[in-house]
Amino acid sequence: MTTAAAPAPVRLRRPADPSSRRPRRPRRRTRTSWTLTVLLILASLTVILPLYVTVSMAFKTNGQAADGNAFSLPAPFDTANFAEAWRITDFPAAFGFSVLVAAIAVVLTLLLSSLASYAIVRYWHHRFFRWSFIYMLAAMFLPFPVIALTEIKLTAFLGLDSPVGVGILHALFQLAFSILLYSAYLRSIPIELEESARIDGATTGQIFWRIILPLLGPMNATVGIFAFLASWNDYMLPSMITSDPTMQTLPVVQEAFQSQFGTNYNVAFASYLMAMAPTIVVYLFAQRWVISGITQGAVKH
C-alpha cells in the first residue's frame, strides 16, 4: 500500500525593506530636463553675448574698437565715449521726449484697458461687450504699415504730430493686448467682493476704484512694463509722426550713428547703453510683479 507524499513546506518570503530598494531614476524625465537646460543656456547666450559686446565696446578707445575683436576686454577703460555720445545726440532733450512718450503711453494704457476690460468681463452676457472683445482682439492682427499713412494724416490734421501724439498712438496700439491680459486676470477675482460692496451701497465707480483697481496691482505692473518697453524702444512711430526733428526720441536720434558716425562704434555703443539703461532698471524693479501677474491671470480661482 502506497502512501501519499507529504507536501513540501511553503517558504514565506519576507517582504523587502522599502528603504533597501534603490529608486529608479526616470530616464525620460532626466533627458528632458537636460534638453531644456541646454536650450535655456543657448537662449540666455543670445541675450548675454550682445549685452557683453555693448558694454565692452562702450568703454573702449578708438583704436581698440577698430581692431575687430569685439569680445576683448577694454584696456584701459575709456569713459570719454559717454560724454561724446551725450553731446552728439543732445541726450537730455531726447531722453526727456522719450520719457514723455512713455509716460503718456503707460498712463493711458493702464487707464483705458483696465476700464474696458472690467466692463467686458462683468457684462459679458451682453452681445455688445462680447463683440467689442472680439473686435479688440482682431486689431492685434492688423499690421502697422497698413494704417501708417492714415495715422500720419490724422495726427497732422489734429495737430498731434508731436511726442504727445506718439504717446497716444502707442496707448491705442497697446489696447488689444492689454485688454486680453486684464480680462484673463479679472475673471480670477471673485464676484462676491463686488456683490458685498453693492449691498453696502457702493456704486460701480467706487467698486472699480476702491476694490478692483487695488487688486489689479500685479497685472498693472505687467501691462505697464510692456507698454513702457514698446514705447521706449520704438523707432517707427516717432520718426513718422513727429514733424519737428528737435523733438525726436532716443531711438530716432541714435540713427545718426548709422550714417554720419558709422565707424565710431565705441561712441555709438555708449549711446545705446545709456538709452538701454532705463529699460533694464525698470524691468529689474518690476519683474516680480510681471511674473506674478501673468501666472495669476492664467488660473481662475
mmCIF file of C-alpha atoms in Angstrom:
data_model
loop_
_atom_site.group_PDB
_atom_site.id
_atom_site.type_symbol
_atom_site.label_atom_id
_atom_site.label_comp_id
_atom_site.label_asym_id
_atom_site.label_seq_id
_atom_site.Cartn_x
_atom_site.Cartn_y
_atom_site.Cartn_z
ATOM 1 C CA MET A 1 0.000 0.000 0.000
ATOM 2 C CA THR A 2 1.463 3.326 -1.092
ATOM 3 C CA THR A 3 1.210 6.455 0.967
ATOM 4 C CA ALA A 4 0.859 9.978 -0.471
ATOM 5 C CA ALA A 5 3.962 12.098 -0.371
ATOM 6 C CA ALA A 6 3.896 14.856 2.159
ATOM 7 C CA PRO A 7 3.569 18.309 0.596
ATOM 8 C CA ALA A 8 6.710 20.393 0.522
ATOM 9 C CA PRO A 9 6.780 23.103 3.139
ATOM 10 C CA VAL A 10 5.892 26.518 1.847
ATOM 11 C CA ARG A 11 8.565 29.100 2.381
ATOM 12 C CA LEU A 12 7.257 32.524 3.088
ATOM 13 C CA ARG A 13 9.305 35.347 1.688
ATOM 14 C CA ARG A 14 9.948 38.217 3.922
ATOM 15 C CA PRO A 15 8.781 41.475 2.434
ATOM 16 C CA ALA A 16 11.626 43.523 1.184
ATOM 17 C CA ASP A 17 12.575 46.558 3.140
ATOM 18 C CA PRO A 18 11.405 49.609 1.195
ATOM 19 C CA SER A 19 14.422 51.561 2.372
ATOM 20 C CA SER A 20 16.742 48.978 0.810
ATOM 21 C CA ARG A 21 15.307 49.421 -2.658
ATOM 22 C CA ARG A 22 17.205 51.717 -4.939
ATOM 23 C CA PRO A 23 14.873 54.235 -6.559
ATOM 24 C CA ARG A 24 14.828 54.091 -10.284
ATOM 25 C CA ARG A 25 15.607 57.315 -11.989
ATOM 26 C CA PRO A 26 13.192 58.170 -14.762
ATOM 27 C CA ARG A 27 15.456 58.311 -17.778
ATOM 28 C CA ARG A 28 12.977 60.105 -19.971
ATOM 29 C CA ARG A 29 12.477 62.874 -17.430
ATOM 30 C CA THR A 30 16.233 63.244 -16.964
ATOM 31 C CA ARG A 31 16.806 63.549 -20.703
ATOM 32 C CA THR A 32 14.028 66.113 -20.977
ATOM 33 C CA SER A 33 15.476 68.225 -18.165
ATOM 34 C CA TRP A 34 18.943 68.173 -19.734
ATOM 35 C CA THR A 35 17.481 69.158 -23.100
ATOM 36 C CA LEU A 36 15.594 72.082 -21.571
ATOM 37 C CA THR A 37 18.701 73.161 -19.671
ATOM 38 C CA VAL A 38 20.777 73.243 -22.857
ATOM 39 C CA LEU A 39 18.066 75.166 -24.689
ATOM 40 C CA LEU A 40 17.814 77.695 -21.873
ATOM 41 C CA ILE A 41 21.592 78.160 -21.860
ATOM 42 C CA LEU A 42 21.595 78.784 -25.609
ATOM 43 C CA ALA A 43 18.681 81.210 -25.286
ATOM 44 C CA SER A 44 20.496 83.051 -22.490
ATOM 45 C CA LEU A 45 23.634 83.383 -24.607
ATOM 46 C CA THR A 46 21.648 85.200 -27.303
ATOM 47 C CA VAL A 47 20.990 87.928 -24.718
ATOM 48 C CA ILE A 48 24.193 87.838 -22.660
ATOM 49 C CA LEU A 49 26.659 87.981 -25.568
ATOM 50 C CA PRO A 50 25.179 91.093 -27.262
ATOM 51 C CA LEU A 51 24.928 92.792 -23.878
ATOM 52 C CA TYR A 52 28.565 91.970 -23.137
ATOM 53 C CA VAL A 53 29.674 93.335 -26.517
ATOM 54 C CA THR A 54 27.675 96.524 -25.928
ATOM 55 C CA VAL A 55 29.218 97.145 -22.512
ATOM 56 C CA SER A 56 32.778 96.304 -23.585
ATOM 57 C CA MET A 57 32.625 98.404 -26.760
ATOM 58 C CA ALA A 58 31.227 101.385 -24.854
ATOM 59 C CA PHE A 59 34.385 101.568 -22.718
ATOM 60 C CA LYS A 60 36.951 101.032 -25.498
ATOM 61 C CA THR A 61 39.121 103.618 -27.166
ATOM 62 C CA ASN A 62 39.006 104.296 -30.897
ATOM 63 C CA GLY A 63 41.974 102.024 -31.548
ATOM 64 C CA GLN A 64 40.532 99.140 -29.525
ATOM 65 C CA ALA A 65 37.130 99.473 -31.197
ATOM 66 C CA ALA A 66 38.720 99.316 -34.654
ATOM 67 C CA ASP A 67 40.858 96.205 -34.051
ATOM 68 C CA GLY A 68 37.968 93.904 -34.993
ATOM 69 C CA ASN A 69 37.925 91.945 -31.712
ATOM 70 C CA ALA A 70 34.535 92.711 -30.200
ATOM 71 C CA PHE A 71 34.870 90.205 -27.335
ATOM 72 C CA SER A 72 38.116 91.582 -25.908
ATOM 73 C CA LEU A 73 38.031 93.492 -22.664
ATOM 74 C CA PRO A 74 38.712 97.241 -22.803
ATOM 75 C CA ALA A 75 42.188 98.091 -21.567
ATOM 76 C CA PRO A 76 42.212 100.784 -20.377
ATOM 77 C CA PHE A 77 38.593 101.745 -19.711
ATOM 78 C CA ASP A 78 37.636 104.916 -21.567
ATOM 79 C CA THR A 79 34.642 106.874 -20.250
ATOM 80 C CA ALA A 80 35.006 109.733 -22.728
ATOM 81 C CA ASN A 81 32.693 107.899 -25.134
ATOM 82 C CA PHE A 82 29.690 108.646 -22.931
ATOM 83 C CA ALA A 83 30.448 112.364 -22.871
ATOM 84 C CA GLU A 84 30.807 112.386 -26.667
ATOM 85 C CA ALA A 85 27.534 110.457 -27.141
ATOM 86 C CA TRP A 86 25.837 112.853 -24.704
ATOM 87 C CA ARG A 87 26.919 115.818 -26.826
ATOM 88 C CA ILE A 88 26.194 114.347 -30.265
ATOM 89 C CA THR A 89 22.678 113.137 -29.513
ATOM 90 C CA ASP A 90 21.708 116.020 -27.212
ATOM 91 C CA PHE A 91 20.874 113.290 -24.740
ATOM 92 C CA PRO A 92 18.922 115.350 -22.139
ATOM 93 C CA ALA A 93 16.390 116.602 -24.725
ATOM 94 C CA ALA A 94 15.948 113.231 -26.446
ATOM 95 C CA PHE A 95 15.716 111.496 -23.084
ATOM 96 C CA GLY A 96 13.031 113.927 -21.933
ATOM 97 C CA PHE A 97 10.905 113.351 -25.034
ATOM 98 C CA SER A 98 11.282 109.576 -24.631
ATOM 99 C CA VAL A 99 10.129 109.843 -21.014
ATOM 100 C CA LEU A 100 7.158 111.968 -22.101
ATOM 101 C CA VAL A 101 6.081 109.466 -24.758
ATOM 102 C CA ALA A 102 6.494 106.509 -22.387
ATOM 103 C CA ALA A 103 4.600 108.228 -19.565
ATOM 104 C CA ILE A 104 1.631 109.082 -21.798
ATOM 105 C CA ALA A 105 1.576 105.572 -23.255
ATOM 106 C CA VAL A 106 1.749 103.830 -19.866
ATOM 107 C CA VAL A 107 -0.871 106.004 -18.132
ATOM 108 C CA LEU A 108 -3.381 105.846 -20.987
ATOM 109 C CA THR A 109 -2.829 102.115 -21.495
ATOM 110 C CA LEU A 110 -3.417 101.312 -17.827
ATOM 111 C CA LEU A 111 -6.468 103.538 -17.561
ATOM 112 C CA LEU A 112 -8.260 102.666 -20.803
ATOM 113 C CA SER A 113 -7.504 98.942 -20.897
ATOM 114 C CA SER A 114 -8.443 98.328 -17.238
ATOM 115 C CA LEU A 115 -11.769 100.157 -17.592
ATOM 116 C CA ALA A 116 -12.598 98.441 -20.876
ATOM 117 C CA SER A 117 -11.660 95.008 -19.550
ATOM 118 C CA TYR A 118 -13.760 95.463 -16.419
ATOM 119 C CA ALA A 119 -16.808 96.395 -18.492
ATOM 120 C CA ILE A 120 -16.276 93.487 -20.893
ATOM 121 C CA VAL A 121 -15.803 90.842 -18.182
ATOM 122 C CA ARG A 122 -18.633 91.955 -15.897
ATOM 123 C CA TYR A 123 -21.128 92.488 -18.740
ATOM 124 C CA TRP A 124 -20.094 89.521 -20.847
ATOM 125 C CA HIS A 125 -23.725 88.390 -21.121
ATOM 126 C CA HIS A 126 -24.449 91.422 -23.328
ATOM 127 C CA ARG A 127 -23.767 90.914 -27.004
ATOM 128 C CA PHE A 128 -22.234 94.364 -27.415
ATOM 129 C CA PHE A 129 -19.411 93.648 -24.955
ATOM 130 C CA ARG A 130 -18.706 90.205 -26.406
ATOM 131 C CA TRP A 131 -18.383 91.644 -29.899
ATOM 132 C CA SER A 132 -16.262 94.503 -28.550
ATOM 133 C CA PHE A 133 -13.825 91.988 -27.105
ATOM 134 C CA ILE A 134 -13.626 90.134 -30.432
ATOM 135 C CA TYR A 135 -13.147 93.428 -32.252
ATOM 136 C CA MET A 136 -10.268 94.401 -29.965
ATOM 137 C CA LEU A 137 -8.570 91.034 -30.414
ATOM 138 C CA ALA A 138 -8.903 91.319 -34.189
ATOM 139 C CA ALA A 139 -6.903 94.560 -34.005
ATOM 140 C CA MET A 140 -3.871 92.532 -32.857
ATOM 141 C CA PHE A 141 -3.639 91.000 -36.333
ATOM 142 C CA LEU A 142 -3.637 94.369 -38.117
ATOM 143 C CA PRO A 143 -0.054 95.348 -39.071
ATOM 144 C CA PHE A 144 1.005 98.929 -38.577
ATOM 145 C CA PRO A 145 2.252 99.566 -42.162
ATOM 146 C CA VAL A 146 -1.311 99.043 -43.395
ATOM 147 C CA ILE A 147 -2.596 102.039 -41.426
ATOM 148 C CA ALA A 148 0.613 104.078 -41.249
ATOM 149 C CA LEU A 149 -0.365 106.633 -43.887
ATOM 150 C CA THR A 150 -3.787 107.107 -42.307
ATOM 151 C CA GLU A 151 -2.256 107.711 -38.886
ATOM 152 C CA ILE A 152 0.203 110.257 -40.278
ATOM 153 C CA LYS A 153 -2.553 112.281 -41.967
ATOM 154 C CA LEU A 154 -4.873 112.025 -38.950
ATOM 155 C CA THR A 155 -2.291 113.207 -36.421
ATOM 156 C CA ALA A 156 -1.246 116.061 -38.701
ATOM 157 C CA PHE A 157 -4.890 117.110 -39.133
ATOM 158 C CA LEU A 158 -5.489 117.083 -35.364
ATOM 159 C CA GLY A 159 -2.213 118.847 -34.572
ATOM 160 C CA LEU A 160 -0.813 115.798 -32.783
ATOM 161 C CA ASP A 161 2.334 115.410 -34.900
ATOM 162 C CA SER A 162 4.428 115.618 -31.733
ATOM 163 C CA PRO A 163 5.602 113.354 -28.899
ATOM 164 C CA VAL A 164 2.156 113.723 -27.309
ATOM 165 C CA GLY A 165 0.510 112.219 -30.389
ATOM 166 C CA VAL A 166 3.102 109.438 -30.469
ATOM 167 C CA GLY A 167 2.292 108.546 -26.859
ATOM 168 C CA ILE A 168 -1.452 108.480 -27.591
ATOM 169 C CA LEU A 169 -0.936 106.215 -30.605
ATOM 170 C CA HIS A 170 1.237 103.861 -28.556
ATOM 171 C CA ALA A 171 -1.530 103.568 -25.976
ATOM 172 C CA LEU A 172 -4.117 102.812 -28.664
ATOM 173 C CA PHE A 173 -1.940 100.146 -30.258
ATOM 174 C CA GLN A 174 -1.377 98.512 -26.852
ATOM 175 C CA LEU A 175 -5.088 98.297 -26.012
ATOM 176 C CA ALA A 176 -5.795 94.952 -27.674
ATOM 177 C CA PHE A 177 -3.014 93.020 -25.956
ATOM 178 C CA SER A 178 -3.593 94.782 -22.625
ATOM 179 C CA ILE A 179 -7.325 94.038 -22.652
ATOM 180 C CA LEU A 180 -6.519 90.380 -23.301
ATOM 181 C CA LEU A 181 -4.293 90.279 -20.196
ATOM 182 C CA TYR A 182 -6.677 92.249 -17.989
ATOM 183 C CA SER A 183 -9.681 90.139 -18.993
ATOM 184 C CA ALA A 184 -7.964 86.903 -18.019
ATOM 185 C CA TYR A 185 -6.944 88.379 -14.669
ATOM 186 C CA LEU A 186 -10.341 89.898 -13.869
ATOM 187 C CA ARG A 187 -12.053 86.541 -14.308
ATOM 188 C CA SER A 188 -9.988 85.234 -11.388
ATOM 189 C CA ILE A 189 -11.370 87.891 -8.993
ATOM 190 C CA PRO A 190 -14.445 86.592 -7.109
ATOM 191 C CA ILE A 191 -17.677 88.375 -7.981
ATOM 192 C CA GLU A 192 -18.729 88.067 -4.327
ATOM 193 C CA LEU A 193 -16.467 91.005 -3.461
ATOM 194 C CA GLU A 194 -18.471 93.309 -5.689
ATOM 195 C CA GLU A 195 -21.794 91.919 -4.515
ATOM 196 C CA SER A 196 -20.853 92.617 -0.900
ATOM 197 C CA ALA A 197 -19.869 96.161 -1.812
ATOM 198 C CA ARG A 198 -23.144 96.748 -3.641
ATOM 199 C CA ILE A 199 -25.082 95.585 -0.589
ATOM 200 C CA ASP A 200 -23.241 98.267 1.394
ATOM 201 C CA GLY A 201 -24.357 100.878 -1.147
ATOM 202 C CA ALA A 202 -21.229 101.233 -3.286
ATOM 203 C CA THR A 203 -21.611 102.359 -6.886
ATOM 204 C CA THR A 204 -19.908 100.793 -9.890
ATOM 205 C CA GLY A 205 -17.279 103.519 -9.957
ATOM 206 C CA GLN A 206 -16.497 103.117 -6.269
ATOM 207 C CA ILE A 207 -16.224 99.348 -6.673
ATOM 208 C CA PHE A 208 -13.728 99.704 -9.505
ATOM 209 C CA TRP A 209 -11.516 102.406 -7.991
ATOM 210 C CA ARG A 210 -11.538 101.182 -4.372
ATOM 211 C CA ILE A 211 -11.791 97.385 -4.740
ATOM 212 C CA ILE A 212 -10.935 96.155 -8.236
ATOM 213 C CA LEU A 213 -8.083 98.509 -9.123
ATOM 214 C CA PRO A 214 -6.017 97.727 -5.983
ATOM 215 C CA LEU A 215 -6.443 94.016 -6.719
ATOM 216 C CA LEU A 216 -5.068 94.597 -10.222
ATOM 217 C CA GLY A 217 -1.625 95.511 -8.865
ATOM 218 C CA PRO A 218 0.345 92.612 -10.421
ATOM 219 C CA MET A 219 -1.437 92.979 -13.754
ATOM 220 C CA ASN A 220 -0.958 96.748 -13.717
ATOM 221 C CA ALA A 221 2.784 96.160 -13.424
ATOM 222 C CA THR A 222 2.682 93.610 -16.241
ATOM 223 C CA VAL A 223 0.743 95.830 -18.634
ATOM 224 C CA GLY A 224 2.762 98.885 -17.624
ATOM 225 C CA ILE A 225 6.146 97.292 -18.310
ATOM 226 C CA PHE A 226 5.001 96.026 -21.713
ATOM 227 C CA ALA A 227 3.667 99.471 -22.633
ATOM 228 C CA PHE A 228 6.860 101.133 -21.409
ATOM 229 C CA LEU A 229 9.152 98.839 -23.392
ATOM 230 C CA ALA A 230 7.084 99.175 -26.556
ATOM 231 C CA SER A 231 7.044 102.979 -26.417
ATOM 232 C CA TRP A 232 10.634 103.454 -25.244
ATOM 233 C CA ASN A 233 12.246 101.230 -27.892
ATOM 234 C CA ASP A 234 10.022 102.204 -30.816
ATOM 235 C CA TYR A 235 11.596 103.872 -33.814
ATOM 236 C CA MET A 236 8.910 103.782 -36.495
ATOM 237 C CA LEU A 237 6.132 105.823 -34.864
ATOM 238 C CA PRO A 238 8.246 108.787 -33.672
ATOM 239 C CA SER A 239 10.137 109.002 -36.941
ATOM 240 C CA MET A 240 6.911 109.045 -38.972
ATOM 241 C CA ILE A 241 4.601 111.093 -36.743
ATOM 242 C CA THR A 242 6.832 113.770 -35.156
ATOM 243 C CA SER A 243 7.344 116.584 -37.646
ATOM 244 C CA ASP A 244 9.854 118.636 -35.609
ATOM 245 C CA PRO A 245 13.314 116.978 -35.769
ATOM 246 C CA THR A 246 14.341 118.667 -32.499
ATOM 247 C CA MET A 247 11.596 116.775 -30.619
ATOM 248 C CA GLN A 248 12.626 113.246 -31.539
ATOM 249 C CA THR A 249 13.090 110.400 -29.079
ATOM 250 C CA LEU A 250 16.282 108.469 -28.344
ATOM 251 C CA PRO A 251 15.864 105.650 -30.930
ATOM 252 C CA VAL A 252 15.382 108.206 -33.722
ATOM 253 C CA VAL A 253 18.253 110.448 -32.605
ATOM 254 C CA GLN A 254 20.600 107.477 -32.483
ATOM 255 C CA GLU A 255 20.128 106.949 -36.206
ATOM 256 C CA ALA A 256 22.981 109.418 -36.606
ATOM 257 C CA PHE A 257 25.415 106.694 -35.555
ATOM 258 C CA GLN A 258 24.368 104.564 -38.530
ATOM 259 C CA SER A 259 25.155 107.235 -41.090
ATOM 260 C CA GLN A 260 27.379 110.154 -40.150
ATOM 261 C CA PHE A 261 29.220 108.335 -37.344
ATOM 262 C CA GLY A 262 29.030 104.820 -38.752
ATOM 263 C CA THR A 263 32.672 103.986 -37.999
ATOM 264 C CA ASN A 264 32.723 105.399 -34.459
ATOM 265 C CA TYR A 265 31.472 102.200 -32.841
ATOM 266 C CA ASN A 266 32.594 102.934 -29.300
ATOM 267 C CA VAL A 267 30.624 106.201 -29.126
ATOM 268 C CA ALA A 268 27.620 104.546 -30.765
ATOM 269 C CA PHE A 269 27.582 101.688 -28.256
ATOM 270 C CA ALA A 270 27.977 104.156 -25.388
ATOM 271 C CA SER A 271 24.848 105.939 -26.596
ATOM 272 C CA TYR A 272 22.986 102.638 -26.958
ATOM 273 C CA LEU A 273 23.973 101.658 -23.428
ATOM 274 C CA MET A 274 22.713 104.954 -21.986
ATOM 275 C CA ALA A 275 19.389 104.533 -23.799
ATOM 276 C CA MET A 276 19.086 100.895 -22.715
ATOM 277 C CA ALA A 277 19.830 101.510 -19.022
ATOM 278 C CA PRO A 278 16.339 102.829 -18.057
ATOM 279 C CA THR A 279 14.587 99.788 -19.531
ATOM 280 C CA ILE A 280 16.867 97.414 -17.618
ATOM 281 C CA VAL A 281 16.340 99.294 -14.354
ATOM 282 C CA VAL A 282 12.550 99.398 -14.781
ATOM 283 C CA TYR A 283 12.362 95.707 -15.592
ATOM 284 C CA LEU A 284 14.578 94.701 -12.671
ATOM 285 C CA PHE A 285 12.276 96.508 -10.264
ATOM 286 C CA ALA A 286 9.029 95.285 -11.865
ATOM 287 C CA GLN A 287 9.881 91.722 -12.919
ATOM 288 C CA ARG A 288 8.423 90.226 -9.718
ATOM 289 C CA TRP A 289 5.024 91.765 -10.412
ATOM 290 C CA VAL A 290 5.245 90.945 -14.127
ATOM 291 C CA ILE A 291 5.730 87.221 -13.497
ATOM 292 C CA SER A 292 3.080 87.055 -10.769
ATOM 293 C CA GLY A 293 0.597 88.950 -12.912
ATOM 294 C CA ILE A 294 0.960 86.543 -15.833
ATOM 295 C CA THR A 295 0.712 83.389 -13.691
ATOM 296 C CA GLN A 296 -2.224 84.609 -11.620
ATOM 297 C CA GLY A 297 -4.107 85.678 -14.683
ATOM 298 C CA ALA A 298 -3.824 82.192 -16.150
ATOM 299 C CA VAL A 299 -5.647 80.460 -13.282
ATOM 300 C CA LYS A 300 -9.265 81.002 -12.302
ATOM 301 C CA HIS A 301 -9.973 80.752 -8.585
#
